[in-house]
Short mmCIF file of C-alpha atoms and ligand atoms in Angstrom, two decimals:
data_model
loop_
_atom_site.label_atom_id
_atom_site.label_comp_id
_atom_site.label_asym_id
_atom_site.label_seq_id
_atom_site.Cartn_x
_atom_site.Cartn_y
_atom_site.Cartn_z
CA MET C 12 72.20 90.71 137.90
CA THR C 13 71.86 88.59 134.77
CA PHE C 14 73.46 89.28 131.42
CA ALA C 15 71.10 87.80 128.89
CA ILE C 16 71.94 87.48 125.22
CA PRO C 17 68.81 87.12 123.09
CA PRO C 18 68.31 83.49 122.03
CA ALA C 19 67.90 84.39 118.35
CA THR C 20 71.26 86.20 118.50
CA LEU C 21 72.94 83.29 120.25
CA ALA C 22 71.62 80.86 117.70
CA SER C 23 73.44 82.78 114.97
CA PHE C 24 76.89 81.79 116.26
CA PRO C 25 78.16 78.90 114.10
CA GLN C 26 79.34 75.66 115.71
CA ASP C 27 82.99 76.34 114.90
CA PHE C 28 82.97 79.95 116.16
CA VAL C 29 86.23 80.58 118.05
CA TRP C 30 85.98 82.06 121.56
CA GLY C 31 89.15 83.34 123.17
CA VAL C 32 91.07 85.72 125.38
CA ALA C 33 93.96 87.96 124.34
CA THR C 34 97.18 89.47 125.72
CA SER C 35 100.42 90.88 124.32
CA ALA C 36 104.04 90.22 125.21
CA TYR C 37 105.20 93.57 126.55
CA GLN C 38 102.05 94.05 128.60
CA ILE C 39 102.35 90.81 130.59
CA GLU C 40 105.69 89.04 130.26
CA GLY C 41 108.13 91.10 132.32
CA ALA C 42 111.65 89.59 132.26
CA ALA C 43 112.45 92.52 130.01
CA ALA C 44 116.21 92.04 130.20
CA GLU C 45 116.49 88.31 130.95
CA ASP C 46 117.67 85.22 129.13
CA GLY C 47 119.21 87.16 126.28
CA LYS C 48 116.24 89.40 125.42
CA GLY C 49 117.25 92.62 123.67
CA PRO C 50 115.69 96.01 124.44
CA SER C 51 112.54 97.14 122.64
CA ILE C 52 111.26 100.62 121.87
CA TRP C 53 108.79 100.25 124.74
CA ASP C 54 111.63 99.57 127.21
CA ASP C 55 113.18 102.80 125.97
CA PHE C 56 109.96 104.82 125.88
CA CYS C 57 109.13 103.95 129.49
CA ARG C 58 112.33 105.73 130.56
CA VAL C 59 111.23 109.02 129.00
CA PRO C 60 110.09 111.27 131.86
CA GLY C 61 106.34 111.81 131.72
CA ALA C 62 105.72 109.23 128.98
CA ILE C 63 103.87 106.76 131.24
CA ALA C 64 101.12 108.11 133.51
CA ASP C 65 102.31 106.28 136.64
CA ALA C 66 106.02 106.29 135.63
CA SER C 67 105.92 102.48 135.45
CA ASP C 68 107.37 100.09 132.87
CA GLY C 69 107.20 96.48 131.67
CA LEU C 70 110.22 95.21 133.59
CA VAL C 71 108.09 92.88 135.73
CA ALA C 72 104.55 93.44 134.37
CA CYS C 73 102.52 90.34 135.31
CA ASP C 74 105.69 88.24 135.47
CA HIS C 75 104.06 85.91 132.95
CA TYR C 76 107.50 84.81 131.69
CA HIS C 77 108.14 83.14 135.05
CA ARG C 78 104.55 82.03 135.70
CA LEU C 79 103.84 80.35 132.41
CA GLU C 80 102.45 77.06 133.74
CA GLU C 81 100.17 78.82 136.24
CA ASP C 82 98.89 81.15 133.53
CA LEU C 83 98.32 78.30 131.08
CA ASP C 84 96.19 76.59 133.72
CA LEU C 85 94.35 79.86 134.28
CA ILE C 86 93.56 80.19 130.55
CA ALA C 87 92.41 76.56 130.44
CA SER C 88 90.18 77.09 133.47
CA LEU C 89 88.13 79.61 131.47
CA GLY C 90 87.15 77.01 128.89
CA VAL C 91 88.20 79.13 125.88
CA ASP C 92 88.91 77.66 122.44
CA ALA C 93 91.80 80.00 121.70
CA TYR C 94 94.46 82.20 123.25
CA ARG C 95 95.84 85.19 121.39
CA PHE C 96 99.37 86.21 122.43
CA SER C 97 102.24 88.07 120.82
CA VAL C 98 105.89 87.23 120.42
CA SER C 99 108.38 89.81 121.64
CA TRP C 100 110.60 90.21 118.59
CA PRO C 101 113.67 91.32 120.63
CA ARG C 102 113.25 88.25 122.87
CA VAL C 103 113.72 85.89 119.94
CA GLN C 104 116.04 88.10 117.87
CA PRO C 105 117.63 90.69 120.20
CA THR C 106 118.71 93.21 117.54
CA GLY C 107 116.02 92.45 114.96
CA ALA C 108 118.59 91.03 112.55
CA GLY C 109 120.95 88.09 112.47
CA ALA C 110 121.49 86.08 115.66
CA TRP C 111 118.54 84.20 117.08
CA ASN C 112 118.08 83.80 120.86
CA GLU C 113 117.27 80.17 121.55
CA GLN C 114 116.23 80.81 125.14
CA GLY C 115 113.66 83.31 123.96
CA VAL C 116 112.30 80.97 121.29
CA GLY C 117 112.17 78.23 123.93
CA PHE C 118 109.70 80.28 125.96
CA TYR C 119 107.24 80.48 123.04
CA ASP C 120 107.82 76.79 122.26
CA ARG C 121 106.69 75.94 125.80
CA LEU C 122 103.78 78.37 125.56
CA VAL C 123 102.50 76.84 122.31
CA ASP C 124 102.99 73.26 123.48
CA GLY C 125 101.35 74.09 126.81
CA LEU C 126 98.30 75.51 125.03
CA LEU C 127 98.00 72.51 122.73
CA ALA C 128 98.36 70.11 125.66
CA ARG C 129 95.36 71.86 127.21
CA GLY C 130 93.30 71.77 124.02
CA ILE C 131 93.61 75.51 123.29
CA GLN C 132 94.39 76.87 119.83
CA PRO C 133 97.40 79.23 119.74
CA TYR C 134 96.81 82.53 117.86
CA LEU C 135 100.19 84.21 117.43
CA THR C 136 100.81 87.89 116.69
CA LEU C 137 104.26 88.78 115.38
CA ASN C 138 104.24 92.52 116.08
CA HIS C 139 102.31 93.91 119.02
CA TRP C 140 104.47 97.09 119.03
CA ASP C 141 107.70 96.07 120.83
CA LEU C 142 110.13 96.65 117.96
CA PRO C 143 113.80 95.86 118.76
CA SER C 144 115.55 99.11 119.74
CA ALA C 145 118.39 98.32 117.35
CA LEU C 146 115.96 98.62 114.44
CA GLN C 147 114.62 101.92 115.74
CA ALA C 148 118.20 103.21 115.71
CA GLN C 149 118.15 102.53 111.97
CA GLY C 150 114.89 104.41 111.45
CA GLY C 151 112.34 101.89 112.72
CA TRP C 152 109.07 101.56 110.79
CA ALA C 153 109.70 104.84 108.98
CA ALA C 154 112.69 103.16 107.26
CA ARG C 155 112.10 100.80 104.35
CA SER C 156 114.90 98.49 105.53
CA THR C 157 112.71 97.39 108.48
CA VAL C 158 110.29 95.76 106.01
CA GLN C 159 112.77 93.04 105.04
CA ARG C 160 113.88 92.56 108.66
CA PHE C 161 110.24 91.85 109.56
CA VAL C 162 109.74 89.42 106.67
CA ASP C 163 112.85 87.49 107.77
CA TYR C 164 111.64 87.41 111.38
CA ALA C 165 108.18 86.20 110.25
CA CYS C 166 109.68 83.38 108.21
CA ARG C 167 111.95 82.25 111.02
CA MET C 168 109.10 82.25 113.54
CA ASP C 169 107.02 80.19 111.14
CA ARG C 170 109.79 77.65 110.78
CA ARG C 171 109.86 77.27 114.58
CA LEU C 172 106.16 77.46 115.50
CA GLY C 173 104.11 77.52 112.29
CA ASP C 174 103.42 73.79 112.42
CA ARG C 175 101.58 74.20 115.74
CA VAL C 176 99.89 77.60 115.76
CA ARG C 177 96.40 78.00 114.31
CA ALA C 178 96.93 81.54 113.05
CA ILE C 179 99.65 84.12 112.55
CA THR C 180 98.80 87.82 112.64
CA THR C 181 101.49 90.03 111.17
CA HIS C 182 100.76 93.35 112.92
CA ASN C 183 98.47 94.52 115.69
CA GLU C 184 96.88 97.90 114.94
CA PRO C 185 99.23 99.59 112.45
CA TRP C 186 97.26 102.85 112.93
CA VAL C 187 98.39 102.96 116.56
CA VAL C 188 102.04 102.33 115.70
CA ALA C 189 101.97 104.93 112.93
CA THR C 190 99.75 107.65 114.38
CA LEU C 191 100.20 107.39 118.16
CA GLY C 192 103.85 106.32 117.82
CA HIS C 193 105.01 108.71 115.09
CA GLU C 194 102.52 111.60 114.77
CA THR C 195 101.10 112.44 118.21
CA GLY C 196 104.05 110.78 119.95
CA VAL C 197 102.07 109.48 122.93
CA PHE C 198 103.27 105.89 122.32
CA ALA C 199 106.72 104.50 121.45
CA PRO C 200 108.84 105.53 119.67
CA GLY C 201 107.42 108.94 120.66
CA LEU C 202 107.96 110.87 117.42
CA LYS C 203 105.86 113.85 116.38
CA ASP C 204 106.20 113.93 112.63
CA ARG C 205 103.28 113.26 110.30
CA ARG C 206 105.45 112.41 107.34
CA SER C 207 107.23 109.64 109.29
CA ALA C 208 103.86 108.40 110.54
CA VAL C 209 102.46 108.02 107.06
CA GLN C 210 105.63 106.33 105.84
CA ALA C 211 105.59 103.99 108.84
CA ALA C 212 101.99 103.02 108.05
CA HIS C 213 103.00 102.21 104.49
CA HIS C 214 105.94 100.08 105.62
CA LEU C 215 103.79 98.22 108.13
CA LEU C 216 101.28 97.38 105.39
CA LEU C 217 104.01 96.48 102.92
CA SER C 218 105.80 94.21 105.39
CA HIS C 219 102.46 92.53 106.12
CA GLY C 220 101.83 91.77 102.43
CA LEU C 221 105.39 90.64 101.74
CA ALA C 222 105.41 88.48 104.88
CA LEU C 223 102.23 86.73 103.75
CA GLN C 224 103.80 86.00 100.36
CA ALA C 225 107.03 84.71 101.91
CA LEU C 226 105.22 82.60 104.51
CA ARG C 227 103.00 80.98 101.89
CA ALA C 228 106.03 80.37 99.66
CA GLN C 229 107.67 78.38 102.44
CA GLY C 230 104.52 76.32 103.03
CA CYS C 231 103.23 77.96 106.21
CA LYS C 232 100.30 75.96 107.62
CA ALA C 233 98.80 78.66 109.85
CA GLN C 234 95.97 80.97 108.79
CA LEU C 235 97.41 84.39 107.96
CA GLY C 236 96.00 87.86 108.56
CA LEU C 237 96.27 91.30 110.10
CA VAL C 238 94.53 93.06 113.02
CA LEU C 239 93.19 96.61 112.61
CA ASN C 240 91.68 98.93 115.21
CA LEU C 241 88.58 100.25 113.52
CA SER C 242 85.56 102.26 114.63
CA PRO C 243 82.60 103.81 112.92
CA ILE C 244 83.30 107.54 112.77
CA GLY C 245 80.44 110.01 112.70
CA PRO C 246 80.06 113.81 112.90
CA ALA C 247 79.09 115.50 116.19
CA THR C 248 76.42 117.62 114.45
CA ASP C 249 74.92 117.86 110.99
CA ARG C 250 77.03 120.92 110.19
CA PRO C 251 79.00 120.47 106.93
CA ASP C 252 82.37 121.16 108.58
CA ASP C 253 81.76 118.40 111.16
CA ALA C 254 80.74 116.02 108.36
CA ALA C 255 83.93 116.84 106.46
CA ALA C 256 86.07 116.32 109.57
CA ALA C 257 84.40 112.95 110.23
CA ARG C 258 84.91 111.86 106.63
CA LEU C 259 88.62 112.70 106.85
CA GLU C 260 89.00 110.88 110.17
CA ASP C 261 87.26 107.85 108.67
CA GLY C 262 89.74 108.12 105.83
CA ARG C 263 92.76 108.14 108.10
CA LEU C 264 91.57 105.41 110.49
CA VAL C 265 89.52 103.04 108.35
CA ARG C 266 89.92 103.59 104.61
CA TRP C 267 93.69 104.26 104.81
CA TYR C 268 94.07 100.60 105.80
CA MET C 269 91.04 98.87 104.24
CA ASP C 270 91.44 100.36 100.74
CA PRO C 271 95.06 99.29 100.09
CA LEU C 272 94.46 95.89 101.71
CA PHE C 273 91.33 95.11 99.74
CA LYS C 274 91.37 97.44 96.72
CA GLY C 275 95.10 97.97 96.19
CA GLU C 276 94.94 101.77 96.47
CA TYR C 277 95.16 104.55 99.04
CA PRO C 278 92.04 106.75 99.38
CA ALA C 279 92.36 109.78 97.09
CA ASP C 280 90.87 112.26 99.58
CA VAL C 281 93.40 111.32 102.27
CA LEU C 282 96.32 111.45 99.82
CA GLN C 283 95.19 114.92 98.81
CA HIS C 284 94.89 115.99 102.44
CA LEU C 285 98.41 114.68 103.20
CA GLY C 286 99.96 116.56 100.28
CA ALA C 287 103.75 116.46 100.60
CA ASP C 288 103.44 114.01 103.52
CA ALA C 289 101.97 111.29 101.27
CA PRO C 290 104.07 108.11 101.45
CA GLN C 291 106.85 107.07 99.11
CA VAL C 292 105.34 104.07 97.32
CA HIS C 293 107.45 101.88 95.04
CA GLU C 294 106.22 100.03 92.00
CA GLY C 295 104.53 96.80 93.14
CA ASP C 296 104.04 97.88 96.78
CA LEU C 297 100.27 98.17 96.53
CA ARG C 298 99.96 94.81 94.79
CA ALA C 299 101.94 93.24 97.64
CA ILE C 300 99.79 94.94 100.29
CA ALA C 301 96.64 93.55 98.67
CA THR C 302 97.86 89.93 99.02
CA PRO C 303 94.74 87.96 100.05
CA MET C 304 94.41 87.17 103.76
CA ASP C 305 92.80 84.15 105.40
CA PHE C 306 91.17 86.35 108.04
CA LEU C 307 90.92 89.98 109.10
CA GLY C 308 91.04 90.82 112.80
CA ILE C 309 89.23 93.83 114.25
CA ASN C 310 89.84 95.41 117.64
CA TYR C 311 86.80 97.36 118.78
CA TYR C 312 86.35 99.42 121.94
CA THR C 313 84.19 102.45 121.08
CA ARG C 314 82.94 104.63 118.22
CA GLY C 315 84.43 107.92 117.08
CA VAL C 316 82.47 111.16 117.08
CA VAL C 317 84.23 114.03 115.34
CA SER C 318 83.76 117.76 115.55
CA ALA C 319 85.55 120.33 113.40
CA ARG C 320 85.88 122.58 116.46
CA GLY C 321 88.02 120.50 118.79
CA ASP C 322 87.29 117.31 120.71
CA TRP C 323 83.68 116.21 121.05
CA ASP C 324 82.54 116.07 124.68
CA VAL C 325 81.88 112.36 125.13
CA THR C 326 80.10 112.93 128.45
CA THR C 327 77.21 114.42 126.47
CA SER C 328 76.54 111.07 124.77
CA GLY C 329 74.28 109.83 127.53
CA HIS C 330 76.03 106.45 127.41
CA ALA C 331 78.15 104.92 130.14
CA LEU C 332 81.90 105.64 129.96
CA THR C 333 84.69 103.24 130.85
CA ASP C 334 87.66 104.12 133.05
CA MET C 335 89.51 105.12 129.85
CA GLY C 336 86.77 107.70 129.27
CA TRP C 337 85.57 105.67 126.27
CA GLU C 338 81.86 105.60 125.47
CA VAL C 339 80.18 102.20 125.76
CA TYR C 340 78.61 101.81 122.32
CA PRO C 341 78.05 98.17 121.30
CA ARG C 342 75.84 99.08 118.35
CA GLY C 343 78.93 100.61 116.72
CA LEU C 344 80.47 97.14 116.48
CA THR C 345 77.52 95.79 114.50
CA GLU C 346 77.56 98.90 112.27
CA LEU C 347 81.29 98.53 111.66
CA LEU C 348 81.11 94.83 110.81
CA LEU C 349 78.19 95.36 108.43
CA ARG C 350 80.07 98.13 106.65
CA LEU C 351 83.26 96.08 106.28
CA HIS C 352 81.22 93.28 104.75
CA ARG C 353 79.35 95.68 102.46
CA ASP C 354 82.18 97.94 101.25
CA TRP C 355 85.12 95.54 100.93
CA GLN C 356 85.57 91.90 99.90
CA VAL C 357 86.53 90.77 103.40
CA PRO C 358 87.66 87.28 104.41
CA PRO C 359 86.24 85.75 107.64
CA LEU C 360 86.33 88.40 110.38
CA PHE C 361 87.46 88.01 113.97
CA VAL C 362 87.00 90.43 116.82
CA LYS C 363 90.54 90.02 118.15
CA GLU C 364 90.11 92.47 121.04
CA ASN C 365 87.11 93.83 122.90
CA GLY C 366 86.83 94.71 126.55
CA ALA C 367 86.83 97.54 129.04
CA ALA C 368 88.76 99.13 131.88
CA PHE C 369 86.80 99.86 135.03
CA LYS C 370 87.90 100.70 138.56
CA ASP C 371 87.90 97.31 140.27
CA THR C 372 88.08 96.49 143.92
CA LEU C 373 89.16 93.14 145.25
CA VAL C 374 87.16 92.35 148.39
CA GLY C 375 87.26 88.99 150.08
CA GLY C 376 88.74 87.31 147.03
CA ARG C 377 86.05 88.62 144.63
CA VAL C 378 85.84 91.45 142.12
CA HIS C 379 82.23 92.32 141.35
CA ASP C 380 82.81 93.91 137.94
CA ALA C 381 79.24 93.92 136.68
CA GLU C 382 79.96 96.83 134.31
CA ARG C 383 82.66 94.83 132.53
CA THR C 384 80.45 91.76 132.24
CA ASP C 385 77.67 93.91 130.87
CA TYR C 386 80.09 95.46 128.37
CA ILE C 387 81.29 92.06 127.14
CA ALA C 388 77.81 90.51 126.96
CA ARG C 389 76.47 93.45 124.96
CA HIS C 390 79.37 93.34 122.52
CA ILE C 391 78.99 89.59 122.05
CA ALA C 392 75.35 90.27 121.26
CA ALA C 393 76.48 92.93 118.76
CA VAL C 394 78.66 90.32 117.00
CA GLY C 395 75.71 87.91 116.99
CA GLU C 396 73.59 90.59 115.37
CA ALA C 397 76.20 91.08 112.62
CA LEU C 398 76.21 87.31 112.06
CA ARG C 399 72.44 87.29 111.86
CA GLN C 400 72.68 89.93 109.14
CA GLY C 401 75.09 87.82 107.12
CA VAL C 402 78.58 89.02 108.14
CA PRO C 403 81.12 86.15 108.05
CA MET C 404 82.27 86.28 111.69
CA ALA C 405 84.70 83.57 112.79
CA GLY C 406 85.63 84.43 116.37
CA TYR C 407 85.63 86.79 119.36
CA MET C 408 88.37 87.39 121.92
CA VAL C 409 88.15 89.33 125.16
CA TRP C 410 90.80 91.92 125.92
CA SER C 411 92.24 90.95 128.25
CA LEU C 412 92.96 87.69 130.02
CA MET C 413 94.37 89.62 132.96
CA ASP C 414 95.11 93.15 134.16
CA ASN C 415 98.35 94.34 132.62
CA PHE C 416 100.61 97.21 131.59
CA GLU C 417 98.24 99.48 129.67
CA TRP C 418 100.93 101.30 127.65
CA ALA C 419 101.03 105.07 128.39
CA SER C 420 98.39 104.58 131.12
CA GLY C 421 100.67 102.22 133.05
CA TYR C 422 99.04 99.86 135.56
CA ALA C 423 96.24 102.18 136.65
CA LYS C 424 93.82 101.00 133.96
CA ARG C 425 92.60 97.43 134.47
CA PHE C 426 91.26 95.59 131.42
CA GLY C 427 91.57 92.04 132.74
CA ILE C 428 88.79 89.55 133.41
CA VAL C 429 91.35 88.23 135.91
CA HIS C 430 92.57 90.63 138.59
CA VAL C 431 96.32 90.96 139.17
CA ASP C 432 97.58 92.17 142.54
CA TYR C 433 100.79 93.93 141.49
CA ALA C 434 102.31 93.63 144.98
CA THR C 435 101.99 89.83 145.15
CA LEU C 436 101.28 89.09 141.46
CA ALA C 437 98.39 86.88 142.60
CA ARG C 438 95.74 86.25 139.95
CA THR C 439 92.05 86.29 140.91
CA PRO C 440 89.30 85.68 138.34
CA LYS C 441 86.80 88.56 138.45
CA ASP C 442 83.06 88.00 138.18
CA SER C 443 83.39 88.75 134.44
CA ALA C 444 85.74 85.76 134.07
CA LEU C 445 83.27 83.55 135.92
CA TRP C 446 80.48 84.82 133.66
CA TYR C 447 82.54 84.22 130.49
CA ARG C 448 83.40 80.70 131.66
CA GLU C 449 79.72 79.95 132.28
CA PHE C 450 78.72 81.53 128.97
CA LEU C 451 81.26 79.35 127.14
CA ARG C 452 80.08 76.26 128.99
CA GLN C 453 76.55 76.96 127.82
CA GLN C 454 77.79 77.64 124.28
CA ARG C 455 79.46 74.24 124.26
CA ALA C 456 76.29 72.62 125.58
CA ARG C 457 74.33 74.42 122.87
CA ARG C 458 76.79 73.17 120.26
CA ALA C 459 76.36 69.65 121.55
CA THR C 460 72.58 69.74 121.41
CA ALA C 461 72.27 72.44 118.72
CA SER C 462 69.50 73.83 120.90
CA THR C 463 68.27 77.42 120.76
CA GLU C 464 67.00 77.55 124.31
CA PRO C 465 67.37 80.97 125.96
CA VAL C 466 70.61 81.37 127.86
CA GLU C 467 70.69 83.47 130.99
CA VAL C 468 73.90 83.39 132.97
C1 FCB G 16 94.54 98.10 122.04
C2 FCB G 16 95.84 97.34 122.17
C3 FCB G 16 95.93 96.48 123.40
C4 FCB G 16 95.32 97.14 124.60
C5 FCB G 16 93.94 97.67 124.30
C6 FCB G 16 93.24 98.31 125.46
O1 FCB G 16 94.75 99.23 121.26
O2 FCB G 16 96.03 96.53 121.04
O3 FCB G 16 97.27 96.13 123.59
O4 FCB G 16 96.16 98.09 125.09
O5 FCB G 16 94.01 98.58 123.24
#
């Protein structure tokens, strides 16, 4: 099976396009209570009966904390330009305020130096959801006091690592933290209160804007931005009530974040829909949120199809579904990127996560995950198509480097291009990793010769 990307599409990737792989701290590190690390809301949430599908947790995860050198070599073996990782806030500052944990910072120091020694650009995310439990006890993201705690943490991290990392992302997917964490309650901290969710979203955005201002004021050298999970949202039918439901969902997922970040205002239709649950916004908040970014990161997995009469039946789409039950819809990525470019004044865009869970089997040291490779190749082509149509794309990162703790789904869902055997913790590159490595090798060769020869790998 070959996974061809049309030559004209390939030729649209600029020479300095950044290719990478991504992970996050809680999903891979383990060592959840070692070397002075404080508890996070995900440590707590995993203890809630029924919260995690397989009743697992991140205590060991991929044991990345203890296998750093091996994993750095693994990343390097793929030939990527960049590695996106997150810092566990409670590992470096156990209670989210005051005392700093030098052992925890030391781990990220070694990670960053190890990447640079291997010629890989570090892309650091400050908040990939594992808020210190001590801050949750004071209200977490729904409390305005957490905003300043985050800005302080951001500034301290920059003073330690900002001279060596290429980019700092403030938050990963504020919609997930706000909506899944505070409204539907399926993710930590497990609240079911729309008002708190909306307030948490506002505080995440505000802390992002204020952190950017504070980081720039102290001379931060890294590129600064935010990562949003966005999808094109369409109606299931052409009935007016489906169209209205889709418009509202687009408002809550896409415009609720894009409008304040790039226009300095919340969308009027969503504010009206929220009524008394609309957020408390102080004078100057929206100006701070709209602080210009150096890049915007997008995580894309599937599109949204909305029906006013309950969930749309995705199996009727005719498209393949992943093991998450998500529809494989690469064209949605091109559509999304074109819209972002058209409707907002966006800085260079990165796809910071894209990938798929499938049921993998390890046989004789190989995982033949053709569906995952196909998924990745088609989404890379979708990015190339957006580039061809003039969207300023700067990079693409596969989610994920390796199988890991998939939040409320536990370890059953495998997103890695590297297989992890959770009994032995052995890492085995899947066929998709071998394909990506070969694809990147050919990209480098193309860069060197600037050729537009067809690539079939
Ligand atoms: C995203 C998360 C990431 C991973 C993927 C599958 O929402 O940012 O940590 O779980 O989904």
